[in-house]
Amino acid sequence: MDIAYIPSPSRGVLYLGPIPLRAYAFCIILGVVVAVWLGSKRWVARGGGKHTVGDIAVWAVPFGLVGGRLYHVITDHQLYFGAGRNPWNALKIWEGGLGIWGAIALGAVGAWIGARRRGVPLPAYADAIAPGIALAQALGRWGNWFNQELYGRETTLPWGLEIDKTLPSGEVVTGIYHPTFLYESLWCVGVALLVIWADRRFTLGHGRAFALYVAAYTVGRFWTEWLRIDEAHHVLGLRINDWVAILVFLGAVAYLVIVGRKRPGREDPASIDPMATDSSDVPAASDAPGAAGAPGASDESAEPSRPVDEKADADAADTAADQADKNAKNLT
């Protein structure tokens, strides 16, 4: 008899009339909102523009969703293509299936486009948004709980996840399994806290805070991926996502070390963001007191005083003539 377990919801969609409200999509949307909110707070706290993070996210989020879905479909193509499969199901993103590696990769392309349009260096933006991305992943994993998917091996642990679902093939799955969605969700919260602490402690910049997030996440992902039992391709005894986690981890650590030596410290968003929050506090040249066209400036201050200059020149000429007369009298 199981003493305790984590129950799974009976369904992951509610209907508001004919409109379906899918919990998986809601978790993703909530994650995006949290990521942009926290990223904006971090950016503004450093002196950056209030709307910079959100404006760049308008590009990054759609690219990330497309990239995440493409990665999933490519690495799990057997679910959508072949005998007895429906390729149109590859478009049903609401049924689950977003690969974080593709989401980050293509999302970075979208962020790069948005950052260029905004005139902000991509590494600085990535550092600000990194903890928020980790929290977005933590929230997004709960979509897997609603869909009863991506669970781990069978377990007798009291926090095991109860699964009772019917697969598209008609097979019924019941039992208690490792709640890998919960493991990864908690791990991502820890990663977010680690990045925030390290960023303050070591003043990470030039993309290093983002690299720390990537390195820390891959460690936890390797472990949870090892526990999962859903269908996946294997290479040399490991799931493909495990190999990707290893390679990405090595790349992130190398970036941390190399950039840390070459470019220590952090960029100043107040100086690199054209829409910095403090830009309105700096008076423009035309607003300076006494400037031409500035409120309160008189016409005399705007135009050079020619009569004064001409009088000064005349006085100087008279003085020079008097001195010349005195010198001539002394000589005689």
Short mmCIF file of N, CA and C in Angstrom, two decimals, residues 28-200:
data_model
loop_
_atom_site.label_atom_id
_atom_site.label_comp_id
_atom_site.label_asym_id
_atom_site.label_seq_id
_atom_site.Cartn_x
_atom_site.Cartn_y
_atom_site.Cartn_z
N ILE A 28 3.29 28.03 -19.50
CA ILE A 28 4.31 28.67 -20.34
C ILE A 28 4.13 30.19 -20.33
N ILE A 29 2.89 30.63 -20.48
CA ILE A 29 2.63 32.08 -20.48
C ILE A 29 3.02 32.70 -19.15
N LEU A 30 2.66 32.03 -18.05
CA LEU A 30 3.02 32.54 -16.74
C LEU A 30 4.53 32.61 -16.58
N GLY A 31 5.23 31.61 -17.09
CA GLY A 31 6.68 31.63 -17.03
C GLY A 31 7.28 32.80 -17.79
N VAL A 32 6.75 33.09 -18.97
CA VAL A 32 7.23 34.23 -19.77
C VAL A 32 7.02 35.54 -19.02
N VAL A 33 5.85 35.68 -18.40
CA VAL A 33 5.54 36.90 -17.66
C VAL A 33 6.53 37.09 -16.51
N VAL A 34 6.80 36.02 -15.78
CA VAL A 34 7.73 36.10 -14.64
C VAL A 34 9.13 36.43 -15.13
N ALA A 35 9.55 35.80 -16.23
CA ALA A 35 10.90 36.06 -16.76
C ALA A 35 11.07 37.51 -17.16
N VAL A 36 10.09 38.07 -17.88
CA VAL A 36 10.18 39.46 -18.31
C VAL A 36 10.11 40.40 -17.12
N TRP A 37 9.25 40.10 -16.15
CA TRP A 37 9.12 40.94 -14.96
C TRP A 37 10.43 40.99 -14.18
N LEU A 38 11.01 39.83 -13.90
CA LEU A 38 12.25 39.82 -13.13
C LEU A 38 13.41 40.41 -13.92
N GLY A 39 13.47 40.08 -15.20
CA GLY A 39 14.52 40.65 -16.04
C GLY A 39 14.45 42.17 -16.09
N SER A 40 13.24 42.71 -16.18
CA SER A 40 13.07 44.16 -16.22
C SER A 40 13.50 44.80 -14.90
N LYS A 41 13.15 44.17 -13.79
CA LYS A 41 13.55 44.70 -12.49
C LYS A 41 15.07 44.74 -12.36
N ARG A 42 15.73 43.69 -12.80
CA ARG A 42 17.20 43.65 -12.73
C ARG A 42 17.82 44.70 -13.65
N TRP A 43 17.26 44.85 -14.85
CA TRP A 43 17.81 45.81 -15.82
C TRP A 43 17.63 47.24 -15.34
N VAL A 44 16.43 47.56 -14.86
CA VAL A 44 16.15 48.91 -14.39
C VAL A 44 16.96 49.22 -13.14
N ALA A 45 17.15 48.24 -12.26
CA ALA A 45 17.92 48.46 -11.03
C ALA A 45 19.37 48.84 -11.35
N ARG A 46 19.85 48.44 -12.51
CA ARG A 46 21.21 48.78 -12.92
C ARG A 46 21.27 50.08 -13.71
N GLY A 47 20.11 50.69 -13.94
CA GLY A 47 20.08 51.95 -14.66
C GLY A 47 19.59 51.86 -16.08
N GLY A 48 19.14 50.67 -16.51
CA GLY A 48 18.68 50.51 -17.88
C GLY A 48 17.27 51.01 -18.08
N GLY A 49 16.81 51.00 -19.33
CA GLY A 49 15.49 51.48 -19.68
C GLY A 49 14.39 50.58 -19.15
N LYS A 50 13.27 51.16 -18.82
CA LYS A 50 12.16 50.44 -18.20
C LYS A 50 11.55 49.40 -19.13
N HIS A 51 11.48 49.69 -20.41
CA HIS A 51 10.79 48.80 -21.35
C HIS A 51 11.76 48.00 -22.23
N THR A 52 13.04 48.09 -21.97
CA THR A 52 14.02 47.43 -22.84
C THR A 52 13.85 45.93 -22.85
N VAL A 53 13.78 45.31 -21.68
CA VAL A 53 13.68 43.85 -21.60
C VAL A 53 12.41 43.36 -22.29
N GLY A 54 11.30 44.03 -22.04
CA GLY A 54 10.05 43.61 -22.66
C GLY A 54 10.06 43.77 -24.16
N ASP A 55 10.66 44.85 -24.66
CA ASP A 55 10.71 45.07 -26.10
C ASP A 55 11.55 44.01 -26.80
N ILE A 56 12.64 43.60 -26.17
CA ILE A 56 13.47 42.55 -26.77
C ILE A 56 12.79 41.19 -26.66
N ALA A 57 12.05 40.99 -25.56
CA ALA A 57 11.34 39.71 -25.37
C ALA A 57 10.28 39.50 -26.44
N VAL A 58 9.75 40.57 -27.00
CA VAL A 58 8.77 40.45 -28.08
C VAL A 58 9.35 39.66 -29.25
N TRP A 59 10.66 39.77 -29.44
CA TRP A 59 11.34 39.00 -30.47
C TRP A 59 11.80 37.64 -29.95
N ALA A 60 12.31 37.60 -28.74
CA ALA A 60 12.91 36.38 -28.21
C ALA A 60 11.88 35.28 -27.96
N VAL A 61 10.72 35.62 -27.42
CA VAL A 61 9.73 34.60 -27.03
C VAL A 61 9.20 33.82 -28.23
N PRO A 62 8.70 34.48 -29.29
CA PRO A 62 8.22 33.69 -30.43
C PRO A 62 9.31 32.81 -31.05
N PHE A 63 10.51 33.36 -31.18
CA PHE A 63 11.61 32.56 -31.71
C PHE A 63 11.88 31.37 -30.81
N GLY A 64 11.83 31.59 -29.50
CA GLY A 64 12.09 30.51 -28.55
C GLY A 64 11.06 29.41 -28.63
N LEU A 65 9.79 29.77 -28.78
CA LEU A 65 8.74 28.76 -28.89
C LEU A 65 8.91 27.92 -30.16
N VAL A 66 9.22 28.58 -31.25
CA VAL A 66 9.43 27.86 -32.51
C VAL A 66 10.66 26.96 -32.39
N GLY A 67 11.74 27.48 -31.81
CA GLY A 67 12.95 26.69 -31.65
C GLY A 67 12.74 25.48 -30.75
N GLY A 68 12.00 25.69 -29.65
CA GLY A 68 11.74 24.58 -28.74
C GLY A 68 10.93 23.49 -29.40
N ARG A 69 9.93 23.88 -30.19
CA ARG A 69 9.12 22.88 -30.87
C ARG A 69 9.91 22.16 -31.95
N LEU A 70 10.72 22.89 -32.71
CA LEU A 70 11.53 22.27 -33.76
C LEU A 70 12.49 21.24 -33.17
N TYR A 71 13.13 21.60 -32.06
CA TYR A 71 14.07 20.65 -31.45
C TYR A 71 13.34 19.38 -31.03
N HIS A 72 12.16 19.53 -30.42
CA HIS A 72 11.40 18.36 -29.98
C HIS A 72 10.99 17.48 -31.16
N VAL A 73 10.49 18.10 -32.22
CA VAL A 73 10.02 17.33 -33.37
C VAL A 73 11.19 16.63 -34.06
N ILE A 74 12.34 17.30 -34.15
CA ILE A 74 13.49 16.70 -34.81
C ILE A 74 14.05 15.53 -33.99
N THR A 75 14.20 15.71 -32.69
CA THR A 75 14.79 14.66 -31.86
C THR A 75 13.81 13.53 -31.54
N ASP A 76 12.51 13.80 -31.65
CA ASP A 76 11.49 12.77 -31.41
C ASP A 76 10.60 12.62 -32.64
N HIS A 77 11.23 12.59 -33.80
CA HIS A 77 10.48 12.56 -35.06
C HIS A 77 9.63 11.31 -35.20
N GLN A 78 10.02 10.24 -34.51
CA GLN A 78 9.26 8.99 -34.62
C GLN A 78 7.84 9.13 -34.08
N LEU A 79 7.59 10.17 -33.28
CA LEU A 79 6.26 10.38 -32.73
C LEU A 79 5.30 11.00 -33.75
N TYR A 80 5.85 11.57 -34.82
CA TYR A 80 5.03 12.32 -35.77
C TYR A 80 5.12 11.84 -37.21
N PHE A 81 6.17 11.11 -37.53
CA PHE A 81 6.38 10.69 -38.91
C PHE A 81 6.58 9.18 -38.96
N GLY A 82 6.08 8.58 -40.00
CA GLY A 82 6.21 7.14 -40.15
C GLY A 82 4.84 6.49 -40.21
N ALA A 83 4.86 5.16 -40.27
CA ALA A 83 3.62 4.39 -40.40
C ALA A 83 2.72 4.61 -39.19
N GLY A 84 1.49 4.94 -39.45
CA GLY A 84 0.51 5.12 -38.39
C GLY A 84 0.61 6.43 -37.64
N ARG A 85 1.48 7.34 -38.07
CA ARG A 85 1.64 8.63 -37.40
C ARG A 85 1.01 9.75 -38.22
N ASN A 86 0.60 10.80 -37.53
CA ASN A 86 -0.01 11.95 -38.18
C ASN A 86 0.94 13.14 -38.10
N PRO A 87 1.56 13.53 -39.23
CA PRO A 87 2.53 14.65 -39.19
C PRO A 87 1.93 15.96 -38.68
N TRP A 88 0.62 16.15 -38.85
CA TRP A 88 -0.01 17.38 -38.40
C TRP A 88 0.07 17.53 -36.87
N ASN A 89 0.25 16.42 -36.18
CA ASN A 89 0.36 16.49 -34.72
C ASN A 89 1.61 17.25 -34.28
N ALA A 90 2.57 17.40 -35.18
CA ALA A 90 3.79 18.16 -34.86
C ALA A 90 3.47 19.61 -34.57
N LEU A 91 2.33 20.09 -35.05
CA LEU A 91 1.95 21.48 -34.82
C LEU A 91 1.17 21.67 -33.52
N LYS A 92 0.78 20.60 -32.88
CA LYS A 92 -0.05 20.68 -31.67
C LYS A 92 0.83 20.93 -30.45
N ILE A 93 1.32 22.13 -30.35
CA ILE A 93 2.24 22.48 -29.27
C ILE A 93 1.56 22.41 -27.91
N TRP A 94 0.25 22.58 -27.88
CA TRP A 94 -0.48 22.55 -26.62
C TRP A 94 -0.51 21.17 -25.97
N GLU A 95 -0.18 20.14 -26.73
CA GLU A 95 -0.14 18.79 -26.18
C GLU A 95 1.18 18.47 -25.51
N GLY A 96 2.07 19.45 -25.47
CA GLY A 96 3.38 19.25 -24.85
C GLY A 96 4.46 19.02 -25.90
N GLY A 97 5.70 19.21 -25.48
CA GLY A 97 6.80 18.97 -26.40
C GLY A 97 7.54 20.22 -26.79
N LEU A 98 8.33 20.78 -25.86
CA LEU A 98 9.21 21.91 -26.15
C LEU A 98 10.60 21.56 -25.64
N GLY A 99 11.56 21.54 -26.53
CA GLY A 99 12.94 21.25 -26.13
C GLY A 99 13.66 22.51 -25.70
N ILE A 100 14.13 22.55 -24.47
CA ILE A 100 14.75 23.76 -23.94
C ILE A 100 15.98 24.15 -24.74
N TRP A 101 16.69 23.17 -25.30
CA TRP A 101 17.91 23.50 -26.05
C TRP A 101 17.55 24.30 -27.30
N GLY A 102 16.52 23.88 -28.01
CA GLY A 102 16.08 24.64 -29.18
C GLY A 102 15.49 25.97 -28.82
N ALA A 103 14.76 26.01 -27.68
CA ALA A 103 14.15 27.27 -27.24
C ALA A 103 15.21 28.31 -26.93
N ILE A 104 16.28 27.90 -26.23
CA ILE A 104 17.35 28.84 -25.89
C ILE A 104 18.12 29.27 -27.14
N ALA A 105 18.41 28.29 -28.01
CA ALA A 105 19.21 28.61 -29.20
C ALA A 105 18.49 29.58 -30.13
N LEU A 106 17.25 29.25 -30.52
CA LEU A 106 16.54 30.12 -31.44
C LEU A 106 16.02 31.36 -30.73
N GLY A 107 15.73 31.23 -29.43
CA GLY A 107 15.34 32.41 -28.66
C GLY A 107 16.46 33.43 -28.60
N ALA A 108 17.70 32.93 -28.55
CA ALA A 108 18.85 33.84 -28.56
C ALA A 108 18.94 34.60 -29.88
N VAL A 109 18.56 33.95 -30.98
CA VAL A 109 18.55 34.63 -32.27
C VAL A 109 17.53 35.77 -32.25
N GLY A 110 16.33 35.47 -31.73
CA GLY A 110 15.32 36.52 -31.62
C GLY A 110 15.76 37.64 -30.71
N ALA A 111 16.41 37.29 -29.58
CA ALA A 111 16.90 38.31 -28.66
C ALA A 111 17.98 39.16 -29.32
N TRP A 112 18.81 38.53 -30.14
CA TRP A 112 19.86 39.28 -30.83
C TRP A 112 19.25 40.31 -31.79
N ILE A 113 18.19 39.89 -32.49
CA ILE A 113 17.52 40.82 -33.39
C ILE A 113 16.92 41.99 -32.60
N GLY A 114 16.21 41.65 -31.52
CA GLY A 114 15.61 42.70 -30.70
C GLY A 114 16.63 43.61 -30.07
N ALA A 115 17.76 43.03 -29.61
CA ALA A 115 18.81 43.83 -28.98
C ALA A 115 19.46 44.78 -29.99
N ARG A 116 19.67 44.31 -31.21
CA ARG A 116 20.25 45.19 -32.24
C ARG A 116 19.31 46.33 -32.57
N ARG A 117 18.03 46.04 -32.65
CA ARG A 117 17.06 47.09 -32.94
C ARG A 117 17.00 48.10 -31.81
N ARG A 118 17.27 47.65 -30.59
CA ARG A 118 17.21 48.54 -29.43
C ARG A 118 18.57 49.17 -29.12
N GLY A 119 19.63 48.67 -29.77
CA GLY A 119 20.96 49.22 -29.54
C GLY A 119 21.59 48.76 -28.24
N VAL A 120 21.23 47.54 -27.79
CA VAL A 120 21.74 47.01 -26.52
C VAL A 120 22.58 45.77 -26.80
N PRO A 121 23.74 45.61 -26.17
CA PRO A 121 24.54 44.40 -26.35
C PRO A 121 23.80 43.17 -25.83
N LEU A 122 23.79 42.11 -26.62
CA LEU A 122 23.06 40.89 -26.25
C LEU A 122 23.57 40.28 -24.94
N PRO A 123 24.90 40.20 -24.69
CA PRO A 123 25.35 39.59 -23.43
C PRO A 123 24.80 40.29 -22.19
N ALA A 124 24.73 41.61 -22.23
CA ALA A 124 24.20 42.34 -21.07
C ALA A 124 22.73 42.01 -20.85
N TYR A 125 21.98 41.93 -21.93
CA TYR A 125 20.56 41.56 -21.83
C TYR A 125 20.42 40.14 -21.28
N ALA A 126 21.26 39.22 -21.77
CA ALA A 126 21.19 37.83 -21.33
C ALA A 126 21.46 37.71 -19.83
N ASP A 127 22.41 38.50 -19.32
CA ASP A 127 22.71 38.46 -17.89
C ASP A 127 21.51 38.90 -17.06
N ALA A 128 20.80 39.91 -17.54
CA ALA A 128 19.65 40.42 -16.79
C ALA A 128 18.51 39.43 -16.77
N ILE A 129 18.31 38.71 -17.86
CA ILE A 129 17.15 37.84 -18.00
C ILE A 129 17.41 36.42 -17.50
N ALA A 130 18.66 36.05 -17.25
CA ALA A 130 19.01 34.66 -16.93
C ALA A 130 18.22 34.06 -15.77
N PRO A 131 18.17 34.69 -14.59
CA PRO A 131 17.39 34.09 -13.49
C PRO A 131 15.92 33.94 -13.83
N GLY A 132 15.38 34.88 -14.57
CA GLY A 132 13.99 34.82 -14.97
C GLY A 132 13.71 33.63 -15.89
N ILE A 133 14.66 33.31 -16.77
CA ILE A 133 14.49 32.15 -17.64
C ILE A 133 14.42 30.88 -16.81
N ALA A 134 15.27 30.79 -15.79
CA ALA A 134 15.25 29.61 -14.91
C ALA A 134 13.91 29.48 -14.21
N LEU A 135 13.36 30.59 -13.73
CA LEU A 135 12.05 30.54 -13.08
C LEU A 135 10.96 30.20 -14.09
N ALA A 136 11.09 30.68 -15.32
CA ALA A 136 10.11 30.34 -16.36
C ALA A 136 10.11 28.84 -16.61
N GLN A 137 11.29 28.23 -16.62
CA GLN A 137 11.37 26.79 -16.79
C GLN A 137 10.74 26.06 -15.60
N ALA A 138 10.96 26.59 -14.41
CA ALA A 138 10.38 25.97 -13.22
C ALA A 138 8.86 25.95 -13.30
N LEU A 139 8.28 27.03 -13.79
CA LEU A 139 6.83 27.10 -13.94
C LEU A 139 6.35 26.25 -15.12
N GLY A 140 7.10 26.27 -16.19
CA GLY A 140 6.70 25.51 -17.37
C GLY A 140 6.65 24.02 -17.13
N ARG A 141 7.51 23.51 -16.26
CA ARG A 141 7.53 22.08 -15.96
C ARG A 141 6.22 21.59 -15.37
N TRP A 142 5.46 22.48 -14.74
CA TRP A 142 4.18 22.07 -14.18
C TRP A 142 3.18 21.76 -15.29
N GLY A 143 3.44 22.24 -16.49
CA GLY A 143 2.61 21.84 -17.62
C GLY A 143 2.73 20.36 -17.90
N ASN A 144 3.93 19.79 -17.66
CA ASN A 144 4.10 18.35 -17.81
C ASN A 144 3.28 17.57 -16.79
N TRP A 145 3.12 18.15 -15.61
CA TRP A 145 2.29 17.51 -14.59
C TRP A 145 0.83 17.44 -15.04
N PHE A 146 0.34 18.54 -15.58
CA PHE A 146 -1.04 18.55 -16.05
C PHE A 146 -1.25 17.56 -17.21
N ASN A 147 -0.22 17.42 -18.04
CA ASN A 147 -0.34 16.51 -19.19
C ASN A 147 0.05 15.07 -18.84
N GLN A 148 0.48 14.82 -17.61
CA GLN A 148 0.94 13.49 -17.18
C GLN A 148 1.98 12.95 -18.16
N GLU A 149 3.08 13.69 -18.31
CA GLU A 149 4.11 13.30 -19.26
C GLU A 149 5.50 13.54 -18.67
N LEU A 150 6.48 12.92 -19.30
CA LEU A 150 7.89 13.09 -18.93
C LEU A 150 8.16 12.72 -17.48
N TYR A 151 7.54 11.70 -16.98
CA TYR A 151 7.81 11.22 -15.63
C TYR A 151 8.98 10.23 -15.67
N GLY A 152 9.45 9.85 -14.49
CA GLY A 152 10.62 8.99 -14.40
C GLY A 152 10.27 7.53 -14.16
N ARG A 153 11.23 6.83 -13.61
CA ARG A 153 11.06 5.40 -13.37
C ARG A 153 10.08 5.16 -12.22
N GLU A 154 9.64 3.93 -12.10
CA GLU A 154 8.75 3.58 -11.00
C GLU A 154 9.49 3.72 -9.68
N THR A 155 8.77 4.10 -8.65
CA THR A 155 9.38 4.33 -7.34
C THR A 155 8.39 4.01 -6.23
N THR A 156 8.93 3.74 -5.05
CA THR A 156 8.10 3.55 -3.86
C THR A 156 8.26 4.71 -2.88
N LEU A 157 8.93 5.77 -3.32
CA LEU A 157 9.13 6.93 -2.46
C LEU A 157 7.79 7.61 -2.18
N PRO A 158 7.66 8.20 -1.00
CA PRO A 158 6.36 8.81 -0.64
C PRO A 158 5.98 9.99 -1.52
N TRP A 159 6.93 10.59 -2.20
CA TRP A 159 6.59 11.70 -3.10
C TRP A 159 6.49 11.23 -4.56
N GLY A 160 6.29 9.95 -4.74
CA GLY A 160 6.11 9.44 -6.09
C GLY A 160 4.88 10.05 -6.77
N LEU A 161 4.90 10.08 -8.09
CA LEU A 161 3.83 10.68 -8.88
C LEU A 161 2.89 9.60 -9.39
N GLU A 162 1.61 9.76 -9.10
CA GLU A 162 0.62 8.81 -9.58
C GLU A 162 0.27 9.11 -11.04
N ILE A 163 0.39 8.11 -11.88
CA ILE A 163 0.06 8.26 -13.29
C ILE A 163 -1.07 7.30 -13.63
N ASP A 164 -2.09 7.83 -14.28
CA ASP A 164 -3.22 7.02 -14.75
C ASP A 164 -3.72 7.66 -16.03
N LYS A 165 -3.19 7.20 -17.14
CA LYS A 165 -3.51 7.82 -18.42
C LYS A 165 -3.56 6.77 -19.52
N THR A 166 -4.20 7.14 -20.60
CA THR A 166 -4.29 6.27 -21.77
C THR A 166 -3.49 6.90 -22.90
N LEU A 167 -2.53 6.18 -23.43
CA LEU A 167 -1.69 6.69 -24.50
C LEU A 167 -2.45 6.69 -25.82
N PRO A 168 -1.99 7.46 -26.81
CA PRO A 168 -2.66 7.48 -28.13
C PRO A 168 -2.78 6.09 -28.74
N SER A 169 -1.87 5.20 -28.40
CA SER A 169 -1.92 3.84 -28.94
C SER A 169 -3.00 2.99 -28.29
N GLY A 170 -3.60 3.52 -27.22
CA GLY A 170 -4.61 2.76 -26.52
C GLY A 170 -4.09 2.09 -25.26
N GLU A 171 -2.79 2.10 -25.08
CA GLU A 171 -2.20 1.49 -23.89
C GLU A 171 -2.52 2.33 -22.65
N VAL A 172 -2.87 1.68 -21.57
CA VAL A 172 -3.18 2.34 -20.31
C VAL A 172 -1.97 2.25 -19.40
N VAL A 173 -1.54 3.38 -18.87
CA VAL A 173 -0.38 3.44 -17.97
C VAL A 173 -0.87 3.82 -16.58
N THR A 174 -0.56 3.00 -15.61
CA THR A 174 -0.89 3.29 -14.22
C THR A 174 0.29 2.92 -13.34
N GLY A 175 0.46 3.64 -12.24
CA GLY A 175 1.55 3.34 -11.31
C GLY A 175 2.07 4.60 -10.64
N ILE A 176 3.12 4.40 -9.85
CA ILE A 176 3.76 5.51 -9.13
C ILE A 176 5.17 5.67 -9.69
N TYR A 177 5.49 6.87 -10.14
CA TYR A 177 6.76 7.12 -10.83
C TYR A 177 7.46 8.34 -10.22
N HIS A 178 8.76 8.44 -10.51
CA HIS A 178 9.51 9.62 -10.06
C HIS A 178 8.93 10.88 -10.71
N PRO A 179 8.63 11.89 -9.91
CA PRO A 179 8.09 13.15 -10.48
C PRO A 179 9.22 14.02 -11.03
N THR A 180 9.76 13.63 -12.16
CA THR A 180 10.90 14.38 -12.71
C THR A 180 10.54 15.83 -13.02
N PHE A 181 9.27 16.08 -13.30
CA PHE A 181 8.85 17.47 -13.52
C PHE A 181 9.11 18.30 -12.26
N LEU A 182 8.83 17.71 -11.09
CA LEU A 182 9.02 18.41 -9.83
C LEU A 182 10.50 18.57 -9.51
N TYR A 183 11.28 17.53 -9.77
CA TYR A 183 12.72 17.61 -9.52
C TYR A 183 13.33 18.76 -10.33
N GLU A 184 12.99 18.81 -11.61
CA GLU A 184 13.57 19.85 -12.45
C GLU A 184 13.04 21.23 -12.09
N SER A 185 11.77 21.31 -11.70
CA SER A 185 11.20 22.59 -11.31
C SER A 185 11.93 23.15 -10.09
N LEU A 186 12.14 22.32 -9.08
CA LEU A 186 12.85 22.77 -7.89
C LEU A 186 14.31 23.11 -8.20
N TRP A 187 14.91 22.31 -9.08
CA TRP A 187 16.30 22.59 -9.46
C TRP A 187 16.40 23.97 -10.15
N CYS A 188 15.46 24.28 -11.01
CA CYS A 188 15.49 25.57 -11.71
C CYS A 188 15.33 26.74 -10.75
N VAL A 189 14.51 26.57 -9.72
CA VAL A 189 14.39 27.62 -8.70
C VAL A 189 15.74 27.83 -8.02
N GLY A 190 16.41 26.72 -7.69
CA GLY A 190 17.74 26.83 -7.09
C GLY A 190 18.74 27.50 -8.02
N VAL A 191 18.66 27.21 -9.31
CA VAL A 191 19.56 27.84 -10.29
C VAL A 191 19.32 29.34 -10.33
N ALA A 192 18.07 29.75 -10.31
CA ALA A 192 17.75 31.18 -10.33
C ALA A 192 18.35 31.88 -9.11
N LEU A 193 18.21 31.28 -7.94
CA LEU A 193 18.76 31.87 -6.72
C LEU A 193 20.29 31.90 -6.78
N LEU A 194 20.90 30.85 -7.33
CA LEU A 194 22.35 30.82 -7.45
C LEU A 194 22.86 31.94 -8.34
N VAL A 195 22.20 32.14 -9.48
CA VAL A 195 22.64 33.18 -10.42
C VAL A 195 22.49 34.57 -9.79
N ILE A 196 21.37 34.80 -9.10
CA ILE A 196 21.17 36.10 -8.46
C ILE A 196 22.25 36.36 -7.41
N TRP A 197 22.57 35.35 -6.61
CA TRP A 197 23.61 35.51 -5.58
C TRP A 197 24.98 35.74 -6.20
N ALA A 198 25.35 34.88 -7.16
CA ALA A 198 26.67 34.99 -7.77
C ALA A 198 26.83 36.30 -8.53
N ASP A 199 25.75 36.75 -9.15
CA ASP A 199 25.80 38.01 -9.89
C ASP A 199 26.10 39.17 -8.96
N ARG A 200 25.52 39.15 -7.77
CA ARG A 200 25.79 40.21 -6.80
C ARG A 200 27.17 40.06 -6.17
#
